[in-house]
């Protein structure tokens, strides 16, 4: 019977479309839309800047001191490198020259400042240079007050301003690698794909309840033990979903170049447990929902789509909003629980989380499986 149910599952084309083809197509769209946008926006390579002073003033003098302070880094290579540019004409030429490494020019005239940026330059350059200019402008009055009261304190104030202008970098002790916000969508899609496996769980019920399908009607009058039929139907589908999830993870890692982190073995085990969880939940859906097999599958798919949406598949910060307003929803939403569990395994070096989440998933899965077996074994029919 195991071989029969395995072949039957392989022939279910609708399942393979929604659980394999559709998620891969969705991740391909993400790749086209996002590409390397995270690296482009968050590149931390050095920024080469220059200062052109049209009119000397205390404002320009202190700004140059600020840039000099940012260009000096005793902890390693500075992220800001100051270059010498003679005049505004040369600055324009260098910014237009693709071979030039000059990224931005601060043009200071009295107490006014303008920023010239390289054509088609990095987004990070725009963000950092504007941050520097705004930070200096907002603190300039403090510097002038210090000049009038205690001139010796000015260098310390400028140093303090420089320290406030920082790049946001990841903490090696917390993350296994730099977190990419766009990768959340890929992870969420993997979770969506494995939750679509609830339809196979409903199929287990359909294959063993004679009032739902003709195939189950024939099987129910066979001499085979009911428990053996139920477990064969269930574990044959477990093999299918594990193969499917393996394909997803291989494509994610080798095609879309999204690393599973140094805890990748735990990630694989987590996904395997989540697959079993989806099948077990699917059996509960199949038992308590009404209608034909296709109607039950459509209802379950609708529930999965709502769960996945609330977990942040379309709006990545939605779980955070829900956590602030209605945290109980995150605590009971399967997609959110699985999303956060997989995300933490990939990015955080805290394997202890795996055992906590795996334990919860395993307990719920076993509970659903036991309920399903008990109810399916007790099914009796007056006539067929």
mmCIF file of C-alpha atoms in Angstrom:
data_model
loop_
_atom_site.group_PDB
_atom_site.id
_atom_site.type_symbol
_atom_site.label_atom_id
_atom_site.label_comp_id
_atom_site.label_asym_id
_atom_site.label_seq_id
_atom_site.Cartn_x
_atom_site.Cartn_y
_atom_site.Cartn_z
ATOM 1 C CA UNK A 1 0.000 0.000 0.000
ATOM 2 C CA UNK A 2 2.906 2.346 0.657
ATOM 3 C CA UNK A 3 4.041 2.098 -2.976
ATOM 4 C CA UNK A 4 0.468 2.623 -4.189
ATOM 5 C CA UNK A 5 0.022 5.816 -2.172
ATOM 6 C CA UNK A 6 3.480 7.056 -3.158
ATOM 7 C CA UNK A 7 2.715 6.702 -6.874
ATOM 8 C CA UNK A 8 -0.697 8.269 -6.322
ATOM 9 C CA UNK A 9 0.905 11.311 -4.660
ATOM 10 C CA UNK A 10 3.441 11.696 -7.469
ATOM 11 C CA UNK A 11 0.593 11.840 -10.001
ATOM 12 C CA UNK A 12 -1.169 14.719 -8.215
ATOM 13 C CA UNK A 13 -0.191 17.474 -10.662
ATOM 14 C CA UNK A 14 -2.147 20.227 -8.896
ATOM 15 C CA UNK A 15 -0.153 19.642 -5.716
ATOM 16 C CA UNK A 16 3.178 19.777 -7.565
ATOM 17 C CA UNK A 17 2.170 23.016 -9.242
ATOM 18 C CA UNK A 18 1.205 24.862 -6.047
ATOM 19 C CA UNK A 19 3.923 23.389 -3.837
ATOM 20 C CA UNK A 20 6.828 23.338 -6.313
ATOM 21 C CA UNK A 21 6.315 25.336 -9.509
ATOM 22 C CA UNK A 22 4.446 28.326 -8.057
ATOM 23 C CA UNK A 23 6.931 29.031 -5.191
ATOM 24 C CA UNK A 24 9.915 28.703 -7.549
ATOM 25 C CA UNK A 25 8.253 31.072 -10.023
ATOM 26 C CA UNK A 26 7.564 33.527 -7.193
ATOM 27 C CA UNK A 27 11.191 33.412 -6.016
ATOM 28 C CA UNK A 28 12.321 33.968 -9.599
ATOM 29 C CA UNK A 29 10.187 37.120 -9.695
ATOM 30 C CA UNK A 30 11.813 38.248 -6.438
ATOM 31 C CA UNK A 31 15.227 37.682 -7.978
ATOM 32 C CA UNK A 32 14.320 39.787 -11.011
ATOM 33 C CA UNK A 33 12.813 42.535 -8.840
ATOM 34 C CA UNK A 34 15.431 42.643 -6.078
ATOM 35 C CA UNK A 35 18.570 41.183 -7.657
ATOM 36 C CA UNK A 36 21.562 42.568 -5.747
ATOM 37 C CA UNK A 37 19.668 45.593 -4.484
ATOM 38 C CA UNK A 38 20.646 44.894 -0.863
ATOM 39 C CA UNK A 39 24.350 44.904 -1.690
ATOM 40 C CA UNK A 40 23.894 48.062 -3.746
ATOM 41 C CA UNK A 41 22.072 49.849 -0.935
ATOM 42 C CA UNK A 42 24.288 48.606 1.861
ATOM 43 C CA UNK A 43 27.740 48.486 0.351
ATOM 44 C CA UNK A 44 30.295 49.457 2.991
ATOM 45 C CA UNK A 45 33.203 50.020 0.657
ATOM 46 C CA UNK A 46 35.106 53.274 1.084
ATOM 47 C CA UNK A 47 33.518 56.535 0.015
ATOM 48 C CA UNK A 48 35.814 59.048 -1.667
ATOM 49 C CA UNK A 49 34.850 62.661 -1.079
ATOM 50 C CA UNK A 50 36.283 66.113 -1.671
ATOM 51 C CA UNK A 51 35.591 69.573 -0.261
ATOM 52 C CA UNK A 52 35.478 72.766 -2.302
ATOM 53 C CA UNK A 53 35.266 76.007 -0.339
ATOM 54 C CA UNK A 54 33.927 78.967 -2.297
ATOM 55 C CA UNK A 55 34.058 81.314 0.682
ATOM 56 C CA UNK A 56 36.216 80.738 3.759
ATOM 57 C CA UNK A 57 34.398 80.877 7.086
ATOM 58 C CA UNK A 58 34.315 79.283 10.512
ATOM 59 C CA UNK A 59 31.581 77.045 9.098
ATOM 60 C CA UNK A 60 33.818 75.691 6.307
ATOM 61 C CA UNK A 61 36.877 75.416 8.557
ATOM 62 C CA UNK A 62 35.076 73.308 11.154
ATOM 63 C CA UNK A 63 33.431 71.179 8.478
ATOM 64 C CA UNK A 64 36.851 70.342 7.049
ATOM 65 C CA UNK A 65 37.974 69.368 10.545
ATOM 66 C CA UNK A 66 34.937 67.067 10.789
ATOM 67 C CA UNK A 67 35.737 65.365 7.468
ATOM 68 C CA UNK A 68 39.390 65.008 8.488
ATOM 69 C CA UNK A 69 38.262 63.353 11.705
ATOM 70 C CA UNK A 70 36.062 60.903 9.769
ATOM 71 C CA UNK A 71 38.958 60.128 7.440
ATOM 72 C CA UNK A 72 41.174 59.095 10.340
ATOM 73 C CA UNK A 73 40.448 55.675 11.787
ATOM 74 C CA UNK A 74 42.843 53.925 14.144
ATOM 75 C CA UNK A 75 40.662 50.775 14.167
ATOM 76 C CA UNK A 76 41.259 49.938 10.516
ATOM 77 C CA UNK A 77 40.647 51.443 7.107
ATOM 78 C CA UNK A 78 38.443 54.571 7.277
ATOM 79 C CA UNK A 79 35.132 54.374 5.439
ATOM 80 C CA UNK A 80 35.591 57.984 4.271
ATOM 81 C CA UNK A 81 38.601 59.051 2.181
ATOM 82 C CA UNK A 82 39.261 62.726 1.487
ATOM 83 C CA UNK A 83 40.653 63.663 -1.917
ATOM 84 C CA UNK A 84 42.037 66.969 -3.173
ATOM 85 C CA UNK A 85 40.074 68.724 -5.915
ATOM 86 C CA UNK A 86 41.165 72.153 -7.142
ATOM 87 C CA UNK A 87 37.858 73.720 -8.203
ATOM 88 C CA UNK A 88 34.226 73.107 -9.084
ATOM 89 C CA UNK A 89 35.006 72.483 -12.764
ATOM 90 C CA UNK A 90 37.420 69.685 -11.933
ATOM 91 C CA UNK A 91 34.870 68.247 -9.500
ATOM 92 C CA UNK A 92 32.211 68.043 -12.235
ATOM 93 C CA UNK A 93 34.672 66.371 -14.601
ATOM 94 C CA UNK A 94 35.685 63.759 -12.043
ATOM 95 C CA UNK A 95 32.093 62.992 -11.083
ATOM 96 C CA UNK A 96 31.176 62.448 -14.742
ATOM 97 C CA UNK A 97 34.241 60.314 -15.407
ATOM 98 C CA UNK A 98 33.345 56.619 -14.966
ATOM 99 C CA UNK A 99 36.983 55.748 -14.287
ATOM 100 C CA UNK A 100 37.241 58.236 -11.430
ATOM 101 C CA UNK A 101 36.794 56.885 -7.907
ATOM 102 C CA UNK A 102 35.466 60.196 -6.569
ATOM 103 C CA UNK A 103 31.965 59.607 -5.166
ATOM 104 C CA UNK A 104 30.830 62.982 -3.811
ATOM 105 C CA UNK A 105 31.884 66.598 -3.401
ATOM 106 C CA UNK A 106 30.856 68.961 -0.597
ATOM 107 C CA UNK A 107 30.643 72.533 -1.909
ATOM 108 C CA UNK A 108 30.738 74.994 1.006
ATOM 109 C CA UNK A 109 29.909 78.657 0.511
ATOM 110 C CA UNK A 110 29.814 80.620 3.751
ATOM 111 C CA UNK A 111 27.289 78.775 5.877
ATOM 112 C CA UNK A 112 25.612 77.049 2.917
ATOM 113 C CA UNK A 113 26.448 73.564 1.706
ATOM 114 C CA UNK A 114 25.694 71.652 -1.496
ATOM 115 C CA UNK A 115 26.460 68.003 -2.227
ATOM 116 C CA UNK A 116 27.470 66.903 -5.726
ATOM 117 C CA UNK A 117 27.130 63.172 -6.386
ATOM 118 C CA UNK A 118 28.588 60.856 -8.981
ATOM 119 C CA UNK A 119 26.190 59.975 -11.775
ATOM 120 C CA UNK A 120 24.621 56.522 -11.199
ATOM 121 C CA UNK A 121 26.506 56.265 -7.915
ATOM 122 C CA UNK A 122 25.783 54.009 -4.961
ATOM 123 C CA UNK A 123 22.696 54.634 -2.857
ATOM 124 C CA UNK A 124 24.881 54.368 0.232
ATOM 125 C CA UNK A 125 26.913 57.401 -0.863
ATOM 126 C CA UNK A 126 23.796 59.560 -1.008
ATOM 127 C CA UNK A 127 22.640 58.365 2.393
ATOM 128 C CA UNK A 128 25.999 58.799 4.136
ATOM 129 C CA UNK A 129 26.890 62.198 2.676
ATOM 130 C CA UNK A 130 23.466 63.590 3.551
ATOM 131 C CA UNK A 131 23.805 62.186 7.058
ATOM 132 C CA UNK A 132 27.177 63.890 7.466
ATOM 133 C CA UNK A 133 25.872 67.225 6.182
ATOM 134 C CA UNK A 134 22.731 67.116 8.329
ATOM 135 C CA UNK A 135 24.640 66.066 11.453
ATOM 136 C CA UNK A 136 27.154 68.866 11.014
ATOM 137 C CA UNK A 137 24.461 71.466 10.274
ATOM 138 C CA UNK A 138 22.451 70.518 13.353
ATOM 139 C CA UNK A 139 25.542 70.664 15.590
ATOM 140 C CA UNK A 140 27.116 73.793 14.114
ATOM 141 C CA UNK A 141 25.457 76.108 16.633
ATOM 142 C CA UNK A 142 26.943 73.985 19.444
ATOM 143 C CA UNK A 143 30.403 74.405 17.917
ATOM 144 C CA UNK A 144 29.988 78.193 17.676
ATOM 145 C CA UNK A 145 28.799 78.401 21.274
ATOM 146 C CA UNK A 146 31.893 76.465 22.309
ATOM 147 C CA UNK A 147 34.119 78.878 20.393
ATOM 148 C CA UNK A 148 32.662 81.802 22.312
ATOM 149 C CA UNK A 149 32.822 80.140 25.737
ATOM 150 C CA UNK A 150 35.590 77.495 25.662
ATOM 151 C CA UNK A 151 37.533 77.259 22.364
ATOM 152 C CA UNK A 152 39.647 74.389 23.678
ATOM 153 C CA UNK A 153 36.567 72.126 23.738
ATOM 154 C CA UNK A 154 35.856 72.474 19.984
ATOM 155 C CA UNK A 155 38.064 69.553 18.822
ATOM 156 C CA UNK A 156 36.350 67.259 21.313
ATOM 157 C CA UNK A 157 32.908 68.345 20.068
ATOM 158 C CA UNK A 158 33.898 67.732 16.454
ATOM 159 C CA UNK A 159 35.238 64.311 17.429
ATOM 160 C CA UNK A 160 31.926 63.576 19.127
ATOM 161 C CA UNK A 161 30.018 64.524 15.964
ATOM 162 C CA UNK A 162 32.246 62.218 13.950
ATOM 163 C CA UNK A 163 31.560 59.328 16.302
ATOM 164 C CA UNK A 164 27.817 59.870 15.919
ATOM 165 C CA UNK A 165 28.071 59.394 12.139
ATOM 166 C CA UNK A 166 28.360 55.635 11.879
ATOM 167 C CA UNK A 167 27.653 52.908 9.437
ATOM 168 C CA UNK A 168 25.142 50.338 10.539
ATOM 169 C CA UNK A 169 26.982 47.035 10.608
ATOM 170 C CA UNK A 170 26.020 43.628 11.943
ATOM 171 C CA UNK A 171 27.316 42.287 15.230
ATOM 172 C CA UNK A 172 29.439 39.159 14.715
ATOM 173 C CA UNK A 173 28.421 37.880 18.109
ATOM 174 C CA UNK A 174 24.706 37.978 17.268
ATOM 175 C CA UNK A 175 24.433 37.190 13.563
ATOM 176 C CA UNK A 176 26.124 34.447 11.567
ATOM 177 C CA UNK A 177 26.234 36.869 8.620
ATOM 178 C CA UNK A 178 24.942 40.280 7.602
ATOM 179 C CA UNK A 179 21.113 40.158 7.532
ATOM 180 C CA UNK A 180 19.491 40.921 4.180
ATOM 181 C CA UNK A 181 15.932 42.221 4.556
ATOM 182 C CA UNK A 182 15.033 41.091 1.045
ATOM 183 C CA UNK A 183 15.863 37.475 1.846
ATOM 184 C CA UNK A 184 12.859 37.443 4.176
ATOM 185 C CA UNK A 185 10.616 37.160 1.108
ATOM 186 C CA UNK A 186 12.444 34.050 -0.103
ATOM 187 C CA UNK A 187 12.237 32.421 3.320
ATOM 188 C CA UNK A 188 8.555 33.282 3.563
ATOM 189 C CA UNK A 189 7.983 31.699 0.154
ATOM 190 C CA UNK A 190 9.670 28.469 1.296
ATOM 191 C CA UNK A 191 7.335 28.412 4.303
ATOM 192 C CA UNK A 192 4.344 29.078 2.046
ATOM 193 C CA UNK A 193 5.365 26.152 -0.166
ATOM 194 C CA UNK A 194 5.607 23.695 2.706
ATOM 195 C CA UNK A 195 2.295 24.900 4.174
ATOM 196 C CA UNK A 196 0.657 24.136 0.832
ATOM 197 C CA UNK A 197 1.404 20.528 1.772
ATOM 198 C CA UNK A 198 -1.794 20.617 3.828
ATOM 199 C CA UNK A 199 -3.546 19.551 0.622
ATOM 200 C CA UNK A 200 -1.618 16.263 0.710
ATOM 201 C CA UNK A 201 -2.669 15.858 4.334
ATOM 202 C CA UNK A 202 -6.275 16.237 3.229
ATOM 203 C CA UNK A 203 -5.483 13.606 0.604
ATOM 204 C CA UNK A 204 -4.600 11.153 3.394
ATOM 205 C CA UNK A 205 -8.126 11.558 4.756
ATOM 206 C CA UNK A 206 -9.596 11.249 1.264
ATOM 207 C CA UNK A 207 -7.695 8.005 0.692
ATOM 208 C CA UNK A 208 -8.981 6.416 3.894
ATOM 209 C CA UNK A 209 -12.539 7.731 4.269
ATOM 210 C CA UNK A 210 -15.005 5.870 2.091
ATOM 211 C CA UNK A 211 -17.544 8.716 2.123
ATOM 212 C CA UNK A 212 -15.133 11.059 0.312
ATOM 213 C CA UNK A 213 -13.558 9.072 -2.528
ATOM 214 C CA UNK A 214 -14.203 5.932 -4.563
ATOM 215 C CA UNK A 215 -10.618 4.787 -3.972
ATOM 216 C CA UNK A 216 -11.119 4.885 -0.215
ATOM 217 C CA UNK A 217 -14.374 2.992 -0.656
ATOM 218 C CA UNK A 218 -12.525 0.119 -2.325
ATOM 219 C CA UNK A 219 -9.734 0.150 0.251
ATOM 220 C CA UNK A 220 -12.151 0.164 3.188
ATOM 221 C CA UNK A 221 -13.524 -3.258 2.237
ATOM 222 C CA UNK A 222 -10.043 -4.774 1.851
ATOM 223 C CA UNK A 223 -8.632 -7.044 4.575
ATOM 224 C CA UNK A 224 -5.738 -4.623 5.200
ATOM 225 C CA UNK A 225 -5.570 -3.137 8.683
ATOM 226 C CA UNK A 226 -6.880 0.427 8.880
ATOM 227 C CA UNK A 227 -3.868 1.668 10.862
ATOM 228 C CA UNK A 228 -1.485 0.334 8.219
ATOM 229 C CA UNK A 229 -3.478 2.082 5.476
ATOM 230 C CA UNK A 230 -3.468 5.416 7.314
ATOM 231 C CA UNK A 231 0.247 5.340 8.111
ATOM 232 C CA UNK A 232 1.132 4.198 4.571
ATOM 233 C CA UNK A 233 -0.881 7.074 3.101
ATOM 234 C CA UNK A 234 0.736 9.536 5.501
ATOM 235 C CA UNK A 235 4.398 8.526 5.240
ATOM 236 C CA UNK A 236 4.288 8.082 1.461
ATOM 237 C CA UNK A 237 3.372 11.742 1.293
ATOM 238 C CA UNK A 238 6.112 12.608 3.784
ATOM 239 C CA UNK A 239 8.640 11.264 1.266
ATOM 240 C CA UNK A 240 7.122 13.451 -1.474
ATOM 241 C CA UNK A 241 7.196 16.662 0.537
ATOM 242 C CA UNK A 242 10.749 16.037 1.739
ATOM 243 C CA UNK A 243 11.901 15.653 -1.860
ATOM 244 C CA UNK A 244 10.029 18.820 -2.778
ATOM 245 C CA UNK A 245 11.534 20.831 0.095
ATOM 246 C CA UNK A 246 14.979 19.520 -0.792
ATOM 247 C CA UNK A 247 14.537 20.945 -4.286
ATOM 248 C CA UNK A 248 13.466 24.285 -2.810
ATOM 249 C CA UNK A 249 16.487 24.523 -0.526
ATOM 250 C CA UNK A 250 18.917 23.503 -3.272
ATOM 251 C CA UNK A 251 17.508 26.137 -5.629
ATOM 252 C CA UNK A 252 17.555 28.735 -2.853
ATOM 253 C CA UNK A 253 21.203 28.059 -2.055
ATOM 254 C CA UNK A 254 22.751 27.327 -5.440
ATOM 255 C CA UNK A 255 20.541 29.233 -7.911
ATOM 256 C CA UNK A 256 19.450 32.296 -5.937
ATOM 257 C CA UNK A 257 22.697 32.306 -3.903
ATOM 258 C CA UNK A 258 20.973 32.660 -0.543
ATOM 259 C CA UNK A 259 23.057 30.912 2.090
ATOM 260 C CA UNK A 260 21.380 28.728 4.694
ATOM 261 C CA UNK A 261 23.998 29.846 7.221
ATOM 262 C CA UNK A 262 26.440 27.776 9.210
ATOM 263 C CA UNK A 263 23.533 25.989 10.931
ATOM 264 C CA UNK A 264 22.311 24.640 7.584
ATOM 265 C CA UNK A 265 21.865 21.103 8.912
ATOM 266 C CA UNK A 266 19.453 22.426 11.546
ATOM 267 C CA UNK A 267 17.668 24.432 8.835
ATOM 268 C CA UNK A 268 17.148 21.244 6.801
ATOM 269 C CA UNK A 269 15.881 19.350 9.866
ATOM 270 C CA UNK A 270 13.585 22.257 10.729
ATOM 271 C CA UNK A 271 12.063 22.222 7.229
ATOM 272 C CA UNK A 272 11.584 18.444 7.383
ATOM 273 C CA UNK A 273 9.712 18.772 10.685
ATOM 274 C CA UNK A 274 7.654 21.641 9.272
ATOM 275 C CA UNK A 275 6.674 19.418 6.331
ATOM 276 C CA UNK A 276 5.389 16.759 8.730
ATOM 277 C CA UNK A 277 3.556 19.489 10.647
ATOM 278 C CA UNK A 278 1.819 20.695 7.459
ATOM 279 C CA UNK A 279 0.689 17.163 6.573
ATOM 280 C CA UNK A 280 -0.615 16.558 10.097
ATOM 281 C CA UNK A 281 -2.533 19.854 10.110
ATOM 282 C CA UNK A 282 -3.866 18.950 6.660
ATOM 283 C CA UNK A 283 -5.339 15.762 8.084
ATOM 284 C CA UNK A 284 -7.197 17.794 10.710
ATOM 285 C CA UNK A 285 -8.526 20.077 7.954
ATOM 286 C CA UNK A 286 -9.636 17.022 5.981
ATOM 287 C CA UNK A 287 -11.451 15.548 8.972
ATOM 288 C CA UNK A 288 -13.392 18.613 10.073
ATOM 289 C CA UNK A 289 -14.053 20.468 6.821
ATOM 290 C CA UNK A 290 -17.113 19.675 4.748
ATOM 291 C CA UNK A 291 -17.505 19.109 1.024
ATOM 292 C CA UNK A 292 -15.697 17.204 -1.682
ATOM 293 C CA UNK A 293 -11.933 16.690 -1.768
ATOM 294 C CA UNK A 294 -11.387 19.720 -4.027
ATOM 295 C CA UNK A 295 -13.640 21.897 -1.856
ATOM 296 C CA UNK A 296 -11.718 20.940 1.271
ATOM 297 C CA UNK A 297 -8.404 21.606 -0.487
ATOM 298 C CA UNK A 298 -9.602 25.034 -1.669
ATOM 299 C CA UNK A 299 -10.740 25.997 1.825
ATOM 300 C CA UNK A 300 -7.432 24.873 3.330
ATOM 301 C CA UNK A 301 -5.449 26.742 0.662
ATOM 302 C CA UNK A 302 -7.401 29.906 1.473
ATOM 303 C CA UNK A 303 -6.548 29.562 5.165
ATOM 304 C CA UNK A 304 -2.881 29.014 4.300
ATOM 305 C CA UNK A 305 -2.808 32.118 2.091
ATOM 306 C CA UNK A 306 -4.233 34.276 4.896
ATOM 307 C CA UNK A 307 -1.736 32.804 7.360
ATOM 308 C CA UNK A 308 1.161 33.433 4.966
ATOM 309 C CA UNK A 309 0.053 37.014 4.285
ATOM 310 C CA UNK A 310 -0.092 37.778 8.015
ATOM 311 C CA UNK A 311 3.417 36.336 8.383
ATOM 312 C CA UNK A 312 4.871 39.023 6.089
ATOM 313 C CA UNK A 313 5.010 37.368 2.657
ATOM 314 C CA UNK A 314 3.884 40.595 0.963
ATOM 315 C CA UNK A 315 4.711 43.162 3.674
ATOM 316 C CA UNK A 316 7.831 42.157 5.587
ATOM 317 C CA UNK A 317 7.174 44.421 8.596
ATOM 318 C CA UNK A 318 3.577 43.220 9.062
ATOM 319 C CA UNK A 319 4.494 40.734 11.845
ATOM 320 C CA UNK A 320 6.106 43.622 13.748
ATOM 321 C CA UNK A 321 2.937 45.699 13.423
ATOM 322 C CA UNK A 322 0.827 42.753 14.584
ATOM 323 C CA UNK A 323 3.213 42.129 17.504
ATOM 324 C CA UNK A 324 2.676 45.702 18.694
ATOM 325 C CA UNK A 325 -1.113 45.643 18.312
ATOM 326 C CA UNK A 326 -2.206 42.020 18.711
ATOM 327 C CA UNK A 327 0.729 39.744 19.704
ATOM 328 C CA UNK A 328 -1.453 36.685 20.308
ATOM 329 C CA UNK A 329 -2.013 36.460 16.543
ATOM 330 C CA UNK A 330 1.709 35.996 15.902
ATOM 331 C CA UNK A 331 1.869 33.385 18.642
ATOM 332 C CA UNK A 332 -0.811 31.190 17.006
ATOM 333 C CA UNK A 333 -0.134 31.873 13.321
ATOM 334 C CA UNK A 334 1.727 28.813 11.930
ATOM 335 C CA UNK A 335 3.325 30.745 9.057
ATOM 336 C CA UNK A 336 4.733 33.414 11.390
ATOM 337 C CA UNK A 337 6.097 30.815 13.811
ATOM 338 C CA UNK A 338 7.785 28.873 11.001
ATOM 339 C CA UNK A 339 9.065 32.042 9.293
ATOM 340 C CA UNK A 340 10.679 33.378 12.434
ATOM 341 C CA UNK A 341 12.066 29.971 13.345
ATOM 342 C CA UNK A 342 13.768 29.496 9.978
ATOM 343 C CA UNK A 343 14.965 33.123 9.853
ATOM 344 C CA UNK A 344 16.606 32.848 13.267
ATOM 345 C CA UNK A 345 18.303 29.582 12.312
ATOM 346 C CA UNK A 346 19.789 31.139 9.178
ATOM 347 C CA UNK A 347 20.949 34.425 10.726
ATOM 348 C CA UNK A 348 21.436 33.797 14.448
ATOM 349 C CA UNK A 349 24.042 31.549 15.983
ATOM 350 C CA UNK A 350 21.652 30.226 18.617
ATOM 351 C CA UNK A 351 20.951 26.515 17.955
ATOM 352 C CA UNK A 352 19.007 26.354 21.224
ATOM 353 C CA UNK A 353 16.118 28.059 19.385
ATOM 354 C CA UNK A 354 15.959 25.085 17.028
ATOM 355 C CA UNK A 355 15.236 22.639 19.832
ATOM 356 C CA UNK A 356 12.541 24.899 21.290
ATOM 357 C CA UNK A 357 10.760 25.385 17.953
ATOM 358 C CA UNK A 358 11.308 21.791 16.850
ATOM 359 C CA UNK A 359 9.810 20.559 20.101
ATOM 360 C CA UNK A 360 6.685 22.680 19.622
ATOM 361 C CA UNK A 361 6.275 21.560 15.999
ATOM 362 C CA UNK A 362 6.799 17.902 16.890
ATOM 363 C CA UNK A 363 4.283 17.958 19.743
ATOM 364 C CA UNK A 364 1.566 19.578 17.607
ATOM 365 C CA UNK A 365 2.302 17.228 14.694
ATOM 366 C CA UNK A 366 2.079 14.113 16.874
ATOM 367 C CA UNK A 367 -1.102 15.385 18.512
ATOM 368 C CA UNK A 368 -2.749 15.999 15.117
ATOM 369 C CA UNK A 369 -1.564 12.623 13.828
ATOM 370 C CA UNK A 370 -2.917 10.763 16.866
ATOM 371 C CA UNK A 371 -6.286 12.524 16.584
ATOM 372 C CA UNK A 372 -6.449 11.706 12.883
ATOM 373 C CA UNK A 373 -5.591 8.028 13.373
ATOM 374 C CA UNK A 374 -8.158 7.622 16.161
ATOM 375 C CA UNK A 375 -10.949 9.285 14.184
ATOM 376 C CA UNK A 376 -10.178 7.527 10.902
ATOM 377 C CA UNK A 377 -9.969 4.100 12.540
ATOM 378 C CA UNK A 378 -13.381 4.614 14.139
ATOM 379 C CA UNK A 379 -15.103 5.486 10.859
ATOM 380 C CA UNK A 380 -17.910 3.006 10.168
ATOM 381 C CA UNK A 381 -20.472 2.968 7.366
ATOM 382 C CA UNK A 382 -23.896 1.381 7.218
ATOM 383 C CA UNK A 383 -23.523 0.843 3.471
ATOM 384 C CA UNK A 384 -21.124 1.735 0.623
#
